mmCIF file of C-alpha atoms and ligand atoms in Angstrom:
data_model
loop_
_atom_site.group_PDB
_atom_site.id
_atom_site.type_symbol
_atom_site.label_atom_id
_atom_site.label_comp_id
_atom_site.label_asym_id
_atom_site.label_seq_id
_atom_site.Cartn_x
_atom_site.Cartn_y
_atom_site.Cartn_z
ATOM 1 C CA MET C 1 20.664 -25.052 -11.235
ATOM 2 C CA SER C 2 19.859 -22.992 -14.125
ATOM 3 C CA SER C 3 21.676 -19.538 -14.624
ATOM 4 C CA GLU C 4 18.296 -17.881 -15.363
ATOM 5 C CA SER C 5 17.325 -15.290 -12.969
ATOM 6 C CA SER C 6 15.272 -12.106 -12.490
ATOM 7 C CA SER C 7 15.241 -9.417 -9.928
ATOM 8 C CA ALA C 8 12.724 -6.667 -9.047
ATOM 9 C CA PHE C 9 12.393 -3.788 -6.633
ATOM 10 C CA ALA C 10 9.168 -2.505 -5.283
ATOM 11 C CA PRO C 11 8.813 0.581 -3.106
ATOM 12 C CA GLY C 12 6.778 1.355 -0.066
ATOM 13 C CA ARG C 13 4.464 4.252 0.026
ATOM 14 C CA VAL C 14 3.466 7.369 1.839
ATOM 15 C CA ASN C 15 -0.355 8.420 1.514
ATOM 16 C CA LEU C 16 -0.591 12.166 1.338
ATOM 17 C CA ILE C 17 -4.143 12.252 2.080
ATOM 18 C CA GLY C 18 -7.189 9.943 1.508
ATOM 19 C CA GLU C 19 -7.185 7.077 4.204
ATOM 20 C CA HIS C 20 -9.478 4.133 4.330
ATOM 21 C CA THR C 21 -11.201 5.517 1.175
ATOM 22 C CA ASP C 22 -9.741 2.699 -1.111
ATOM 23 C CA TYR C 23 -12.120 -0.096 -0.155
ATOM 24 C CA ASN C 24 -15.007 2.459 -0.007
ATOM 25 C CA LEU C 25 -14.249 3.190 -3.672
ATOM 26 C CA GLY C 26 -13.205 6.701 -3.016
ATOM 27 C CA LEU C 27 -10.093 8.764 -3.628
ATOM 28 C CA ALA C 28 -6.542 8.965 -2.239
ATOM 29 C CA LEU C 29 -3.405 10.740 -3.209
ATOM 30 C CA PRO C 30 -0.223 8.433 -2.169
ATOM 31 C CA PHE C 31 3.217 8.472 -3.638
ATOM 32 C CA ALA C 32 5.990 5.760 -3.789
ATOM 33 C CA ILE C 33 9.109 6.316 -1.621
ATOM 34 C CA ALA C 34 12.632 5.402 -2.170
ATOM 35 C CA GLU C 35 12.744 2.570 0.354
ATOM 36 C CA GLY C 36 11.354 -0.775 -0.656
ATOM 37 C CA VAL C 37 11.945 -4.563 -1.126
ATOM 38 C CA THR C 38 14.137 -6.333 -3.519
ATOM 39 C CA VAL C 39 13.493 -9.949 -4.712
ATOM 40 C CA ARG C 40 16.182 -11.869 -6.634
ATOM 41 C CA ALA C 41 14.683 -15.117 -8.287
ATOM 42 C CA HIS C 42 16.695 -17.903 -9.798
ATOM 43 C CA ALA C 43 15.313 -20.796 -11.550
ATOM 44 C CA LEU C 44 15.644 -24.068 -9.616
ATOM 45 C CA GLU C 45 15.865 -27.539 -11.291
ATOM 46 C CA PRO C 46 13.228 -29.905 -10.308
ATOM 47 C CA GLY C 47 14.017 -32.524 -7.586
ATOM 48 C CA PRO C 48 14.818 -36.069 -8.303
ATOM 49 C CA SER C 49 11.308 -37.129 -8.335
ATOM 50 C CA GLY C 50 10.461 -34.313 -10.824
ATOM 51 C CA GLU C 51 8.795 -32.173 -8.087
ATOM 52 C CA GLU C 52 9.089 -28.389 -8.634
ATOM 53 C CA ARG C 53 9.787 -26.384 -5.457
ATOM 54 C CA VAL C 54 10.021 -22.814 -4.274
ATOM 55 C CA SER C 55 12.645 -22.000 -1.810
ATOM 56 C CA ALA C 56 12.699 -18.587 -0.072
ATOM 57 C CA TYR C 57 15.138 -16.747 2.062
ATOM 58 C CA ALA C 58 14.145 -13.557 4.014
ATOM 59 C CA ALA C 59 17.666 -12.122 4.470
ATOM 60 C CA ASP C 60 16.778 -9.521 7.031
ATOM 61 C CA LEU C 61 15.119 -12.069 9.211
ATOM 62 C CA ASP C 62 17.564 -14.911 8.351
ATOM 63 C CA GLU C 63 14.605 -17.100 7.941
ATOM 64 C CA ARG C 64 13.717 -19.695 5.333
ATOM 65 C CA ASP C 65 10.694 -21.320 3.592
ATOM 66 C CA GLU C 66 10.233 -24.131 1.163
ATOM 67 C CA PHE C 67 7.152 -25.387 -0.511
ATOM 68 C CA PRO C 68 5.979 -27.275 -3.445
ATOM 69 C CA LEU C 69 4.927 -25.295 -6.623
ATOM 70 C CA THR C 70 1.716 -27.116 -6.971
ATOM 71 C CA ASP C 71 -0.658 -27.442 -4.102
ATOM 72 C CA VAL C 72 0.889 -24.554 -2.129
ATOM 73 C CA PRO C 73 0.151 -24.773 1.624
ATOM 74 C CA ALA C 74 -1.000 -21.734 3.662
ATOM 75 C CA GLY C 75 1.597 -20.165 5.915
ATOM 76 C CA GLU C 76 2.270 -17.525 8.663
ATOM 77 C CA GLY C 77 4.055 -14.240 8.728
ATOM 78 C CA TRP C 78 6.187 -13.274 5.702
ATOM 79 C CA ARG C 79 5.772 -16.905 4.333
ATOM 80 C CA ALA C 80 2.151 -16.256 3.783
ATOM 81 C CA PHE C 81 2.862 -13.619 1.393
ATOM 82 C CA VAL C 82 5.349 -15.596 -0.592
ATOM 83 C CA ARG C 83 3.145 -18.567 -0.646
ATOM 84 C CA GLY C 84 0.093 -16.636 -1.780
ATOM 85 C CA ILE C 85 1.863 -14.782 -4.470
ATOM 86 C CA VAL C 86 3.131 -18.081 -6.045
ATOM 87 C CA ALA C 87 -0.325 -19.591 -5.765
ATOM 88 C CA GLU C 88 -2.249 -16.600 -7.081
ATOM 89 C CA LEU C 89 0.001 -16.206 -9.879
ATOM 90 C CA ARG C 90 -0.337 -19.740 -10.973
ATOM 91 C CA ARG C 91 -4.157 -19.423 -10.447
ATOM 92 C CA ALA C 92 -3.999 -16.275 -12.922
ATOM 93 C CA GLY C 93 -2.347 -18.548 -15.607
ATOM 94 C CA ILE C 94 1.303 -17.346 -15.147
ATOM 95 C CA PRO C 95 3.518 -20.332 -15.549
ATOM 96 C CA VAL C 96 5.523 -19.726 -12.293
ATOM 97 C CA ILE C 97 8.608 -22.088 -12.365
ATOM 98 C CA GLY C 98 10.544 -23.713 -9.357
ATOM 99 C CA SER C 99 12.576 -20.910 -8.060
ATOM 100 C CA SER C 100 14.787 -19.918 -5.256
ATOM 101 C CA LEU C 101 14.039 -16.317 -3.905
ATOM 102 C CA GLU C 102 16.113 -14.080 -2.000
ATOM 103 C CA ILE C 103 14.337 -11.222 -0.213
ATOM 104 C CA THR C 104 15.987 -8.056 1.058
ATOM 105 C CA GLY C 105 14.439 -4.764 2.254
ATOM 106 C CA SER C 106 15.287 -1.341 3.244
ATOM 107 C CA LEU C 107 11.835 -0.652 4.709
ATOM 108 C CA GLN C 108 11.022 -0.774 8.404
ATOM 109 C CA GLN C 109 8.346 -3.455 8.908
ATOM 110 C CA GLY C 110 5.456 -2.328 11.026
ATOM 111 C CA ALA C 111 6.019 1.338 10.323
ATOM 112 C CA GLY C 112 3.033 1.781 8.250
ATOM 113 C CA LEU C 113 4.926 2.238 5.059
ATOM 114 C CA SER C 114 3.457 -0.691 3.200
ATOM 115 C CA SER C 115 6.384 -3.142 3.597
ATOM 116 C CA SER C 116 3.696 -5.837 2.773
ATOM 117 C CA ALA C 117 2.645 -4.409 -0.534
ATOM 118 C CA ALA C 118 6.301 -3.884 -1.438
ATOM 119 C CA LEU C 119 6.989 -7.475 -0.812
ATOM 120 C CA GLU C 120 4.025 -8.727 -2.671
ATOM 121 C CA VAL C 121 4.786 -6.503 -5.759
ATOM 122 C CA ALA C 122 8.495 -7.366 -5.902
ATOM 123 C CA LEU C 123 7.638 -11.197 -5.739
ATOM 124 C CA ALA C 124 5.048 -10.859 -8.408
ATOM 125 C CA LEU C 125 7.333 -8.916 -10.798
ATOM 126 C CA ALA C 126 10.324 -11.052 -10.348
ATOM 127 C CA LEU C 127 8.226 -14.255 -10.683
ATOM 128 C CA ILE C 128 6.306 -13.200 -13.715
ATOM 129 C CA ASP C 129 9.608 -12.068 -15.444
ATOM 130 C CA LEU C 130 11.125 -15.530 -14.599
ATOM 131 C CA ALA C 131 8.128 -17.120 -16.137
ATOM 132 C CA GLY C 132 8.790 -15.233 -19.300
ATOM 133 C CA ALA C 133 5.161 -13.869 -18.918
ATOM 134 C CA GLY C 134 5.781 -10.165 -18.307
ATOM 135 C CA PRO C 135 5.980 -7.158 -20.474
ATOM 136 C CA GLY C 136 9.426 -7.528 -21.985
ATOM 137 C CA GLY C 137 9.943 -10.628 -19.918
ATOM 138 C CA ARG C 138 12.861 -12.838 -20.564
ATOM 139 C CA GLY C 139 11.776 -15.982 -19.182
ATOM 140 C CA ALA C 140 13.923 -18.717 -17.625
ATOM 141 C CA SER C 141 11.975 -21.444 -19.468
ATOM 142 C CA GLY C 142 12.540 -19.878 -22.760
ATOM 143 C CA ALA C 143 8.865 -20.801 -23.589
ATOM 144 C CA GLU C 144 6.593 -18.659 -25.846
ATOM 145 C CA ARG C 145 4.701 -16.064 -23.715
ATOM 146 C CA PRO C 146 1.365 -17.625 -22.934
ATOM 147 C CA GLY C 147 -1.698 -15.378 -23.889
ATOM 148 C CA ALA C 148 -3.320 -15.272 -20.465
ATOM 149 C CA SER C 149 -0.330 -13.801 -18.683
ATOM 150 C CA ASP C 150 0.234 -11.302 -21.453
ATOM 151 C CA GLU C 151 -2.961 -9.737 -20.216
ATOM 152 C CA LEU C 152 -1.797 -9.057 -16.598
ATOM 153 C CA ASP C 153 -1.336 -5.354 -16.655
ATOM 154 C CA ARG C 154 -0.238 -3.243 -13.498
ATOM 155 C CA MET C 155 -3.859 -2.995 -12.246
ATOM 156 C CA ASP C 156 -4.294 -6.782 -12.580
ATOM 157 C CA ILE C 157 -1.099 -7.227 -10.434
ATOM 158 C CA ALA C 158 -2.336 -4.833 -7.876
ATOM 159 C CA ARG C 159 -5.492 -6.826 -7.519
ATOM 160 C CA LEU C 160 -3.670 -10.010 -7.311
ATOM 161 C CA CYS C 161 -1.503 -8.722 -4.609
ATOM 162 C CA SER C 162 -4.489 -7.392 -2.771
ATOM 163 C CA ARG C 163 -6.068 -10.758 -3.043
ATOM 164 C CA VAL C 164 -3.068 -12.347 -1.347
ATOM 165 C CA GLU C 165 -3.470 -9.885 1.676
ATOM 166 C CA ASN C 166 -7.171 -10.731 1.925
ATOM 167 C CA GLU C 167 -7.140 -14.563 1.539
ATOM 168 C CA TRP C 168 -3.702 -15.542 2.530
ATOM 169 C CA VAL C 169 -2.622 -13.131 5.262
ATOM 170 C CA GLY C 170 -6.097 -12.176 6.561
ATOM 171 C CA ALA C 171 -5.954 -8.364 6.283
ATOM 172 C CA GLN C 172 -9.094 -7.058 4.349
ATOM 173 C CA THR C 173 -7.107 -4.251 2.743
ATOM 174 C CA GLY C 174 -7.894 -2.419 -0.483
ATOM 175 C CA LEU C 175 -5.712 -1.358 -3.425
ATOM 176 C CA LEU C 176 -3.986 1.756 -2.085
ATOM 177 C CA ASP C 177 -0.459 0.352 -1.161
ATOM 178 C CA GLN C 178 -0.136 -1.894 -4.322
ATOM 179 C CA ILE C 179 -1.218 0.960 -6.621
ATOM 180 C CA ALA C 180 1.233 3.459 -5.105
ATOM 181 C CA SER C 181 4.031 0.886 -5.339
ATOM 182 C CA LEU C 182 3.367 -0.015 -9.011
ATOM 183 C CA TYR C 183 2.523 3.305 -10.405
ATOM 184 C CA GLY C 184 4.912 5.548 -8.372
ATOM 185 C CA ALA C 185 7.128 7.968 -10.167
ATOM 186 C CA PRO C 186 9.809 10.656 -9.049
ATOM 187 C CA ASP C 187 8.315 14.021 -8.082
ATOM 188 C CA THR C 188 4.751 12.650 -8.610
ATOM 189 C CA ALA C 189 1.762 11.985 -6.384
ATOM 190 C CA LEU C 190 -0.888 9.667 -7.805
ATOM 191 C CA TYR C 191 -4.566 10.887 -7.712
ATOM 192 C CA VAL C 192 -6.369 7.557 -7.594
ATOM 193 C CA ASP C 193 -10.029 7.107 -8.015
ATOM 194 C CA PHE C 194 -10.774 3.519 -6.762
ATOM 195 C CA ARG C 195 -14.201 3.416 -8.429
ATOM 196 C CA ALA C 196 -12.863 4.074 -11.850
ATOM 197 C CA LEU C 197 -9.712 2.495 -10.983
ATOM 198 C CA ASP C 198 -8.086 5.402 -12.709
ATOM 199 C CA VAL C 199 -4.604 6.707 -11.771
ATOM 200 C CA ARG C 200 -3.683 10.213 -12.588
ATOM 201 C CA PRO C 201 -0.130 11.696 -11.851
ATOM 202 C CA VAL C 202 -0.113 15.031 -10.031
ATOM 203 C CA PRO C 203 3.298 16.859 -9.974
ATOM 204 C CA LEU C 204 4.462 17.259 -6.389
ATOM 205 C CA HIS C 205 7.369 19.877 -6.019
ATOM 206 C CA LEU C 206 8.146 20.665 -2.601
ATOM 207 C CA GLU C 207 10.275 23.848 -3.354
ATOM 208 C CA GLY C 208 12.038 23.930 -0.117
ATOM 209 C CA TRP C 209 9.126 22.427 1.857
ATOM 210 C CA ARG C 210 9.678 19.133 3.620
ATOM 211 C CA LEU C 211 7.563 16.026 3.980
ATOM 212 C CA VAL C 212 8.717 13.999 7.007
ATOM 213 C CA LEU C 213 7.858 10.684 8.798
ATOM 214 C CA LEU C 214 7.888 10.188 12.602
ATOM 215 C CA HIS C 215 7.407 6.626 13.935
ATOM 216 C CA SER C 216 4.961 6.638 16.798
ATOM 217 C CA GLY C 217 6.971 3.697 18.167
ATOM 218 C CA GLU C 218 3.883 1.371 17.959
ATOM 219 C CA ARG C 219 4.109 -1.431 15.421
ATOM 220 C CA HIS C 220 1.520 -1.435 12.909
ATOM 221 C CA ALA C 221 -0.076 -4.525 11.334
ATOM 222 C CA ASN C 222 -3.435 -4.597 9.413
ATOM 223 C CA ALA C 223 -4.342 -8.059 10.018
ATOM 224 C CA SER C 224 -4.104 -7.767 13.806
ATOM 225 C CA SER C 225 -5.384 -4.160 14.329
ATOM 226 C CA GLY C 226 -9.013 -2.905 14.261
ATOM 227 C CA TYR C 227 -8.576 -2.553 10.534
ATOM 228 C CA ASN C 228 -10.862 -5.445 9.657
ATOM 229 C CA GLN C 229 -13.353 -4.001 11.976
ATOM 230 C CA ARG C 230 -13.399 -0.735 10.429
ATOM 231 C CA ARG C 231 -13.966 -2.293 6.960
ATOM 232 C CA ALA C 232 -16.943 -4.263 8.259
ATOM 233 C CA GLU C 233 -18.374 -1.016 9.871
ATOM 234 C CA CYS C 234 -18.243 0.713 6.384
ATOM 235 C CA ALA C 235 -19.913 -2.114 4.842
ATOM 236 C CA ARG C 236 -22.590 -2.109 7.520
ATOM 237 C CA ALA C 237 -23.056 1.618 6.734
ATOM 238 C CA CYS C 238 -23.560 0.864 3.054
ATOM 239 C CA GLU C 239 -26.247 -1.892 4.036
ATOM 240 C CA LEU C 240 -28.167 0.681 6.211
ATOM 241 C CA LEU C 241 -28.072 3.225 3.389
ATOM 242 C CA GLY C 242 -28.797 0.816 0.638
ATOM 243 C CA VAL C 243 -25.855 1.854 -1.449
ATOM 244 C CA ASP C 244 -23.062 -0.282 -3.066
ATOM 245 C CA SER C 245 -20.315 1.871 -1.526
ATOM 246 C CA LEU C 246 -19.737 4.937 0.575
ATOM 247 C CA ARG C 247 -18.832 6.753 -2.481
ATOM 248 C CA GLU C 248 -22.474 7.042 -3.323
ATOM 249 C CA ALA C 249 -23.631 8.149 0.235
ATOM 250 C CA ASP C 250 -25.065 11.534 0.695
ATOM 251 C CA ASP C 251 -24.645 13.714 3.811
ATOM 252 C CA ALA C 252 -28.294 13.987 4.692
ATOM 253 C CA ALA C 253 -28.845 10.172 4.719
ATOM 254 C CA VAL C 254 -25.554 9.623 6.520
ATOM 255 C CA ALA C 255 -26.611 11.960 9.316
ATOM 256 C CA LEU C 256 -29.418 9.567 10.076
ATOM 257 C CA LEU C 257 -27.149 6.604 10.686
ATOM 258 C CA PRO C 258 -26.630 5.165 14.073
ATOM 259 C CA GLY C 259 -23.354 6.108 15.926
ATOM 260 C CA PRO C 260 -20.364 4.281 14.719
ATOM 261 C CA GLU C 261 -21.595 3.742 11.169
ATOM 262 C CA ARG C 262 -22.457 7.515 11.012
ATOM 263 C CA LEU C 263 -19.016 8.390 12.035
ATOM 264 C CA ARG C 264 -17.171 6.176 9.815
ATOM 265 C CA ALA C 265 -19.273 7.336 6.811
ATOM 266 C CA GLN C 266 -18.778 10.995 7.637
ATOM 267 C CA HIS C 267 -15.003 10.468 7.697
ATOM 268 C CA ILE C 268 -15.054 8.801 4.105
ATOM 269 C CA LEU C 269 -17.299 11.665 2.623
ATOM 270 C CA GLY C 270 -15.169 14.336 4.195
ATOM 271 C CA GLU C 271 -11.778 12.617 3.161
ATOM 272 C CA ASN C 272 -12.833 12.101 -0.441
ATOM 273 C CA GLN C 273 -13.554 15.903 -0.479
ATOM 274 C CA ARG C 274 -10.060 16.699 1.093
ATOM 275 C CA VAL C 275 -8.429 14.611 -1.494
ATOM 276 C CA ARG C 276 -9.916 16.700 -4.213
ATOM 277 C CA GLU C 277 -9.033 19.818 -2.534
ATOM 278 C CA ALA C 278 -5.490 18.501 -1.883
ATOM 279 C CA VAL C 279 -5.069 17.985 -5.672
ATOM 280 C CA SER C 280 -6.192 21.695 -6.364
ATOM 281 C CA ALA C 281 -3.766 22.835 -3.622
ATOM 282 C CA LEU C 282 -0.846 20.925 -5.328
ATOM 283 C CA GLU C 283 -1.979 22.086 -8.709
ATOM 284 C CA SER C 284 -1.938 25.786 -7.545
ATOM 285 C CA GLU C 285 1.242 25.256 -5.465
ATOM 286 C CA ASP C 286 -0.542 26.046 -2.309
ATOM 287 C CA LEU C 287 1.327 24.196 0.350
ATOM 288 C CA PRO C 288 -0.060 25.976 3.328
ATOM 289 C CA ARG C 289 -3.468 24.678 2.180
ATOM 290 C CA LEU C 290 -2.194 21.233 1.942
ATOM 291 C CA GLY C 291 -1.115 21.505 5.525
ATOM 292 C CA GLU C 292 -4.646 22.568 6.672
ATOM 293 C CA LEU C 293 -6.002 19.553 4.797
ATOM 294 C CA LEU C 294 -3.577 17.153 6.517
ATOM 295 C CA ASN C 295 -4.746 18.561 9.883
ATOM 296 C CA ALA C 296 -8.325 18.128 9.009
ATOM 297 C CA SER C 297 -7.762 14.543 7.838
ATOM 298 C CA HIS C 298 -6.118 13.753 11.163
ATOM 299 C CA VAL C 299 -8.953 15.218 13.305
ATOM 300 C CA SER C 300 -11.540 13.009 11.228
ATOM 301 C CA LEU C 301 -9.296 9.979 11.419
ATOM 302 C CA ARG C 302 -8.980 10.430 15.201
ATOM 303 C CA ASP C 303 -12.630 11.494 16.046
ATOM 304 C CA CYS C 304 -14.762 9.833 13.397
ATOM 305 C CA PHE C 305 -12.886 6.907 12.163
ATOM 306 C CA GLN C 306 -11.322 6.481 15.567
ATOM 307 C CA ILE C 307 -7.980 4.795 14.622
ATOM 308 C CA SER C 308 -5.581 6.911 16.577
ATOM 309 C CA THR C 309 -3.670 5.816 19.781
ATOM 310 C CA PRO C 310 -1.928 7.817 22.426
ATOM 311 C CA ALA C 311 1.386 7.122 20.876
ATOM 312 C CA VAL C 312 0.169 8.404 17.425
ATOM 313 C CA GLU C 313 -1.194 11.581 19.034
ATOM 314 C CA ALA C 314 2.018 12.189 20.829
ATOM 315 C CA ALA C 315 3.959 11.928 17.703
ATOM 316 C CA VAL C 316 1.486 14.238 15.765
ATOM 317 C CA GLN C 317 1.881 16.690 18.748
ATOM 318 C CA SER C 318 5.664 16.500 18.565
ATOM 319 C CA LEU C 319 5.525 17.585 14.926
ATOM 320 C CA MET C 320 2.961 20.271 15.429
ATOM 321 C CA ARG C 321 5.106 21.819 18.324
ATOM 322 C CA ALA C 322 8.003 21.892 16.054
ATOM 323 C CA GLY C 323 6.127 24.102 13.678
ATOM 324 C CA ALA C 324 4.585 21.694 11.133
ATOM 325 C CA SER C 325 2.140 23.221 8.643
ATOM 326 C CA GLY C 326 0.053 19.883 9.044
ATOM 327 C CA ALA C 327 0.543 16.556 10.640
ATOM 328 C CA ARG C 328 -1.623 13.289 10.584
ATOM 329 C CA LEU C 329 -1.630 9.673 11.133
ATOM 330 C CA MET C 330 -0.995 7.856 7.909
ATOM 331 C CA GLY C 331 -2.171 4.243 6.609
ATOM 332 C CA GLY C 332 -4.301 1.892 8.485
ATOM 333 C CA GLY C 333 -4.008 3.546 11.791
ATOM 334 C CA PHE C 334 -3.386 2.035 15.247
ATOM 335 C CA GLY C 335 0.364 2.794 15.159
ATOM 336 C CA GLY C 336 2.989 3.189 12.449
ATOM 337 C CA SER C 337 4.354 6.349 11.165
ATOM 338 C CA VAL C 338 2.842 9.966 11.219
ATOM 339 C CA LEU C 339 3.372 12.400 8.271
ATOM 340 C CA GLY C 340 4.272 16.100 8.676
ATOM 341 C CA LEU C 341 4.587 18.904 6.286
ATOM 342 C CA PHE C 342 7.036 21.738 7.287
ATOM 343 C CA ALA C 343 7.494 24.932 5.583
ATOM 344 C CA PRO C 344 11.023 26.267 4.666
ATOM 345 C CA GLY C 345 12.769 27.656 7.934
ATOM 346 C CA PHE C 346 11.196 25.169 10.287
ATOM 347 C CA SER C 347 13.219 22.222 11.686
ATOM 348 C CA PRO C 348 11.460 18.942 12.290
ATOM 349 C CA PRO C 349 12.200 17.199 15.638
ATOM 350 C CA PRO C 350 14.804 14.570 16.109
ATOM 351 C CA GLY C 351 13.757 11.154 14.966
ATOM 352 C CA THR C 352 12.014 12.321 11.649
ATOM 353 C CA ARG C 353 13.112 11.405 8.272
ATOM 354 C CA ASP C 354 12.454 13.133 4.962
ATOM 355 C CA VAL C 355 10.556 11.468 2.230
ATOM 356 C CA ARG C 356 9.876 12.386 -1.348
ATOM 357 C CA PRO C 357 8.189 10.728 -4.333
ATOM 358 C CA SER C 358 10.345 8.183 -5.958
ATOM 359 C CA ALA C 359 10.208 5.765 -8.752
ATOM 360 C CA GLY C 360 7.616 2.784 -8.731
ATOM 361 C CA ALA C 361 8.265 -0.888 -8.929
ATOM 362 C CA HIS C 362 10.566 -2.131 -11.768
ATOM 363 C CA LEU C 363 12.723 -5.044 -12.844
ATOM 364 C CA LEU C 364 16.462 -4.790 -12.041
ATOM 365 C CA HIS C 365 18.535 -5.862 -15.053
ATOM 366 C CA ALA C 366 22.068 -6.734 -14.179
HETATM 367 C C1 LIG S 1 -3.512 0.273 4.779
HETATM 368 C C2 LIG S 1 -4.196 -0.689 3.779
HETATM 369 C C3 LIG S 1 -4.822 0.087 2.498
HETATM 370 C C4 LIG S 1 -5.582 1.265 3.036
HETATM 371 C C5 LIG S 1 -4.970 2.097 4.299
HETATM 372 C C6 LIG S 1 -5.602 3.078 4.844
HETATM 373 O O1 LIG S 1 -2.360 0.815 4.277
HETATM 374 O O2 LIG S 1 -3.390 -1.701 3.247
HETATM 375 O O3 LIG S 1 -5.407 -0.661 1.625
HETATM 376 O O4 LIG S 1 -6.799 1.019 3.420
HETATM 377 O O5 LIG S 1 -4.438 1.245 5.223
HETATM 378 O O6 LIG S 1 -6.000 4.230 3.901
#
C-alpha cells in the first residue's frame, strides 16, 4: 500500500432562517457548526488483476463497503453516498484513484444537521486531494493536475454533492447544506441567493445571546420523509403560475392557486422576505427582531408548508416555555432538531446544546 494519504473534515449546518427556499431559487441564512465528518483516505495498490478498488469503513457504525472504481454499483444507506461521490467525481473528470477510506463523525445522524452533506463534502475533498486535483492538492499519483478538475471550485463541489443526493440517494434536496458546509466560517452566517448562486458572509455575533438545538426525538431523513412531495408541490405551483421558480411568483397570482400549491408558494414568498429581514436584523444587531422572525418562520412552516409533527411542536413549545425569544423547526422538517434563540439571563431547558458558527470544510494536513 502506498503511504500517500489525505484527510478532510466537513461540518454539519444550522439554518438560521430560509427553509425549503433553496430548490425554489430563493434565499437562506445558514452557518456551519463545529461538529462534522472526517474522512481519511489512503491510496490502495491495484489488485493482482490490475483492478482498482475503493474500500470504505464507517467507523461509527462498524460497517464496511468495497466496490470497483470503474463501473460503480448503486448502494443503500451510507454506501450510496460513498459510491455516488466516487462515481460523480470520476464523471466530472477527477482522476480518483483506488483508495481505502475511513469515515468518522461527531454529528448525530437523523438530527437534521446535515450529516449527509458533511459526509459528501468530506469524501469529495479528501478524494480530490488524493487525486492531486484540488486547489493545492498534493496527489498520491504524483501526476500533473488535469485541467478539467482544476476547474472544480467550491460551488461545483456543492453541485456535485447535491447530485449524489438526488441521483444516488433519492432525496431531491437543494444546495443549502453543501453550501453551508463548504463556505462556513467562524462567527459568520451565510446569506445565500440560490438564483444568483451567490454567498455573502454576514457577521453573527451573539454577544451573550445563545442559539441552541433541541432534538425532537424523531429521526429525520429527507429521502423517506414528505420532502420530495413538497418539492413536487412547489414545481406544480410553478407550472400553474407559468414561472420557472417560485422566486418569480407574485402575491396576487399565488392567492389564486388551489389549496396545497397556494400554501406552499405563500411560505416560500414569506420566507424569502424573512431572510432579507433577518440579514438586516443581524446587521443592526437587533436579536429580538431575529427571534420574531424565527417564530414567524415556524408558523409558516407548520401551517403553510405543513412539515411539522407533534414531537417537533412539543420541542418548540419546550423552548418557548423556557423563555426563548424565538424557536422554529429547522431543515427538511418531519422530525430532527429545532432551533431556539435565548436572550442573556434565560436558561434553555435540559437536553439542549449550544451552537455557534464555525469553520467550513477543509483538508487536514498531518
Ligand atoms: C434539507 C435539504 C436542503 C433544504 C432543507 C430545507 O436540509 O437537504 O436542501 O431544502 O432541507 O430548507
